[in-house]
Amino acid sequence: MGKIVLTEFISIDGVVEAPGGEDFKYPNWTFEFDRGPDGERYKEAESLQAAALLLGRRTYEGFAAAWPQYEGELADKYNTMPKYVVSRTLTDPKWAGTTVLSGDLAQDVTRLKQEIDGEISVAGSIQLAQSLLALDLIDEIHLMASPLILGHGRRLWAQTPDKTAWTLSEATVYGDSTLLTIYQRRTMPTETSGERSR
């Protein structure tokens, strides 16, 4: 049984847009504070332990344009691992190992969790992340927070149909005040086992 792991670079005020510097008011904002070698090792290990990638179309296209040009352990991992992109318009993905998910999101992701053994990593992909949170399909959230209030940009948190409960399983400061927090979904007393097995 797989689990959906959402991983985001985020500001104090919840902005997750373009941390690496796409067309944005504050390009490369996530690099303004040094994560240090331990922080970089954490992000690499996080990526290497994933069994598959689940991405929205914009993030997928950015990854697909970049990673085939690189070499090394992480590039080899990304270029050969199974990749799933949620899109109703993409029909001919070029990146090796890609499957397009164009059906019902809840059904498609539930099937993935049943078929894949290990972590299914959702990186960036703001719209997809918000949809998965609203559907209560995310099992773990990794947030690497830069000590910035951006005051501008798309935020991770949107309205959801109901509240959910989480356990803080890790909180580590890396480099210059960059805070990693890991939250795991917990079953609330009013939930049945069926509600969390979607």
Coordinates of C-alpha atoms in Angstrom, one line a residue:
M1 CA 0.0 0.0 0.0
G2 CA 1.4 3.3 -1.0
K3 CA 1.1 6.7 0.7
I4 CA 0.9 10.2 -0.8
V5 CA 3.6 12.5 0.5
L6 CA 3.2 16.2 -0.3
T7 CA 6.5 18.1 -0.3
E8 CA 6.7 21.9 -0.6
F9 CA 9.0 24.8 -0.1
I10 CA 7.0 27.4 1.7
S11 CA 7.2 30.9 3.2
I12 CA 6.1 31.8 6.7
D13 CA 2.9 33.3 5.2
G14 CA 2.1 30.1 3.2
V15 CA 3.4 31.0 -0.3
V16 CA 4.5 28.0 -2.4
E17 CA 4.6 29.6 -5.8
A18 CA 7.8 29.4 -7.9
P19 CA 10.3 28.8 -5.1
G20 CA 13.0 28.1 -7.8
G21 CA 12.5 31.3 -9.7
E22 CA 10.0 31.0 -12.5
D23 CA 8.2 34.1 -13.7
F24 CA 7.6 35.6 -10.2
K25 CA 7.9 38.8 -8.3
Y26 CA 10.6 37.3 -6.0
P27 CA 12.7 34.9 -8.1
N28 CA 14.6 32.2 -6.3
W29 CA 13.2 33.2 -2.9
T30 CA 13.8 29.7 -1.4
F31 CA 17.6 30.2 -2.0
E32 CA 17.8 33.5 -0.1
F33 CA 18.6 31.6 3.1
D34 CA 21.1 28.8 3.1
R35 CA 19.7 25.3 3.9
G36 CA 23.2 24.1 4.6
P37 CA 24.7 20.7 3.6
D38 CA 22.4 18.8 5.9
G39 CA 19.3 20.4 4.4
E40 CA 20.5 19.6 0.9
R41 CA 21.1 16.0 1.9
Y42 CA 17.7 15.8 3.4
K43 CA 16.0 17.0 0.2
E44 CA 18.1 14.6 -1.9
A45 CA 17.3 11.6 0.3
E46 CA 13.6 12.6 0.3
S47 CA 13.6 12.4 -3.5
L48 CA 15.6 9.2 -3.7
Q49 CA 13.2 7.3 -1.3
A50 CA 10.1 8.0 -3.4
A51 CA 8.7 5.1 -5.4
A52 CA 6.8 7.4 -7.9
L53 CA 6.1 11.0 -8.7
L54 CA 2.5 12.4 -8.9
L55 CA 2.5 15.9 -10.5
G56 CA 0.3 18.5 -11.9
R57 CA 0.9 19.4 -15.5
R58 CA 2.8 22.7 -15.0
T59 CA 5.2 21.1 -12.5
Y60 CA 5.5 18.0 -14.6
E61 CA 6.5 20.0 -17.7
G62 CA 9.1 21.9 -15.7
F63 CA 10.6 18.6 -14.4
A64 CA 10.4 17.0 -17.9
A65 CA 12.2 19.8 -19.5
A66 CA 15.0 19.8 -16.9
W67 CA 15.8 16.4 -15.6
P68 CA 16.6 14.5 -18.8
Q69 CA 19.5 16.9 -19.3
Y70 CA 21.2 16.0 -15.9
E71 CA 23.3 13.1 -14.8
G72 CA 23.9 11.6 -11.4
E73 CA 22.0 9.5 -8.9
L74 CA 19.1 11.9 -8.5
A75 CA 18.7 12.5 -12.2
D76 CA 18.8 8.7 -12.8
K77 CA 16.1 8.2 -10.2
Y78 CA 13.8 10.9 -11.7
N79 CA 14.4 9.8 -15.2
T80 CA 13.6 6.1 -14.6
M81 CA 11.0 6.1 -11.9
P82 CA 7.2 5.9 -12.6
K83 CA 5.7 9.3 -13.1
Y84 CA 2.0 10.2 -13.1
V85 CA 0.7 13.6 -14.4
V86 CA -2.8 14.8 -13.7
S87 CA -4.1 16.4 -16.9
R88 CA -7.2 16.4 -19.1
T89 CA -5.3 17.8 -22.1
L90 CA -1.8 16.2 -22.2
T91 CA -2.0 13.2 -24.6
D92 CA 1.6 12.5 -25.6
P93 CA 4.1 12.9 -22.7
K94 CA 7.7 12.7 -23.8
W95 CA 9.4 11.9 -20.5
A96 CA 10.1 8.2 -20.1
G97 CA 7.9 6.3 -17.7
T98 CA 5.0 8.8 -17.7
T99 CA 1.3 7.9 -17.3
V100 CA -1.4 10.5 -17.8
L101 CA -4.2 10.5 -15.3
S102 CA -7.3 12.1 -16.9
G103 CA -10.1 10.5 -15.0
D104 CA -11.7 11.0 -11.6
L105 CA -8.9 12.3 -9.3
A106 CA -10.1 10.5 -6.2
Q107 CA -10.4 7.2 -8.0
D108 CA -7.1 7.5 -9.9
V109 CA -5.1 8.4 -6.8
T110 CA -6.8 5.7 -4.7
R111 CA -5.9 3.1 -7.3
L112 CA -2.3 4.4 -7.3
K113 CA -2.1 4.0 -3.6
Q114 CA -3.2 0.4 -3.9
E115 CA -0.9 -0.4 -6.8
I116 CA 2.3 1.3 -5.7
D117 CA 4.3 0.1 -2.6
G118 CA 6.1 3.1 -1.1
E119 CA 6.0 6.8 -1.2
I120 CA 4.2 8.6 -4.0
S121 CA 5.8 12.1 -4.0
V122 CA 3.8 15.2 -4.9
A123 CA 6.2 18.0 -5.4
G124 CA 5.0 21.6 -5.9
S125 CA 1.9 21.2 -8.1
I126 CA -0.2 23.7 -6.2
Q127 CA -3.6 23.1 -7.7
L128 CA -3.1 19.3 -7.5
A129 CA -1.9 19.6 -3.9
Q130 CA -5.0 21.6 -2.9
S131 CA -7.3 19.1 -4.6
L132 CA -5.7 16.2 -2.8
L133 CA -5.9 18.0 0.5
A134 CA -9.6 18.7 -0.2
L135 CA -10.2 15.1 -1.0
D136 CA -8.2 14.0 2.2
L137 CA -5.9 11.8 0.1
I138 CA -2.6 13.0 1.5
D139 CA -0.9 10.9 4.1
E140 CA 2.1 13.0 4.9
I141 CA 3.1 16.6 4.5
H142 CA 6.8 17.8 4.3
L143 CA 7.2 21.6 4.5
M144 CA 10.6 23.3 4.2
A145 CA 9.9 26.8 5.4
S146 CA 12.1 29.8 4.5
P147 CA 12.1 32.6 7.1
L148 CA 10.4 35.0 4.7
I149 CA 7.0 36.7 4.6
L150 CA 6.5 37.2 0.8
G151 CA 3.1 38.9 0.9
H152 CA 2.6 37.9 -2.7
G153 CA 2.0 34.7 -4.6
R154 CA -0.1 31.5 -4.5
R155 CA -0.6 29.9 -1.2
L156 CA -0.8 26.2 -0.3
W157 CA -3.8 26.4 2.0
A158 CA -7.3 26.7 0.5
Q159 CA -10.6 25.9 1.9
T160 CA -11.4 22.2 2.5
P161 CA -14.7 20.5 3.0
D162 CA -13.8 19.5 6.6
K163 CA -11.1 19.6 9.2
T164 CA -8.3 17.0 9.4
A165 CA -5.9 16.1 12.2
W166 CA -2.2 15.7 11.9
T167 CA 0.7 14.5 14.0
L168 CA 4.0 16.5 13.9
S169 CA 6.6 13.7 13.5
E170 CA 9.7 15.9 12.8
A171 CA 10.8 19.5 13.2
T172 CA 14.4 20.3 12.2
V173 CA 16.2 23.6 11.6
Y174 CA 18.6 23.4 8.7
G175 CA 21.2 26.0 7.8
D176 CA 20.1 29.6 8.3
S177 CA 16.7 29.3 10.0
T178 CA 15.1 27.0 7.4
L179 CA 12.6 24.9 9.3
L180 CA 11.6 21.4 8.1
T181 CA 8.3 20.1 9.5
I182 CA 6.8 16.7 8.7
Y183 CA 3.2 16.0 9.5
Q184 CA 1.4 12.6 9.3
R185 CA -2.3 12.3 8.9
R186 CA -4.0 10.9 11.9
T187 CA -7.5 9.4 12.2
M188 CA -9.9 11.6 14.2
P189 CA -12.2 9.9 16.7
T190 CA -15.2 10.6 14.6
E191 CA -13.7 9.0 11.5
T192 CA -14.3 5.4 10.5
S193 CA -11.6 3.3 8.9
G194 CA -13.5 3.4 5.6
E195 CA -13.3 7.1 5.5
R196 CA -9.4 7.0 5.5
S197 CA -9.1 4.1 3.1
R198 CA -10.4 5.9 0.1

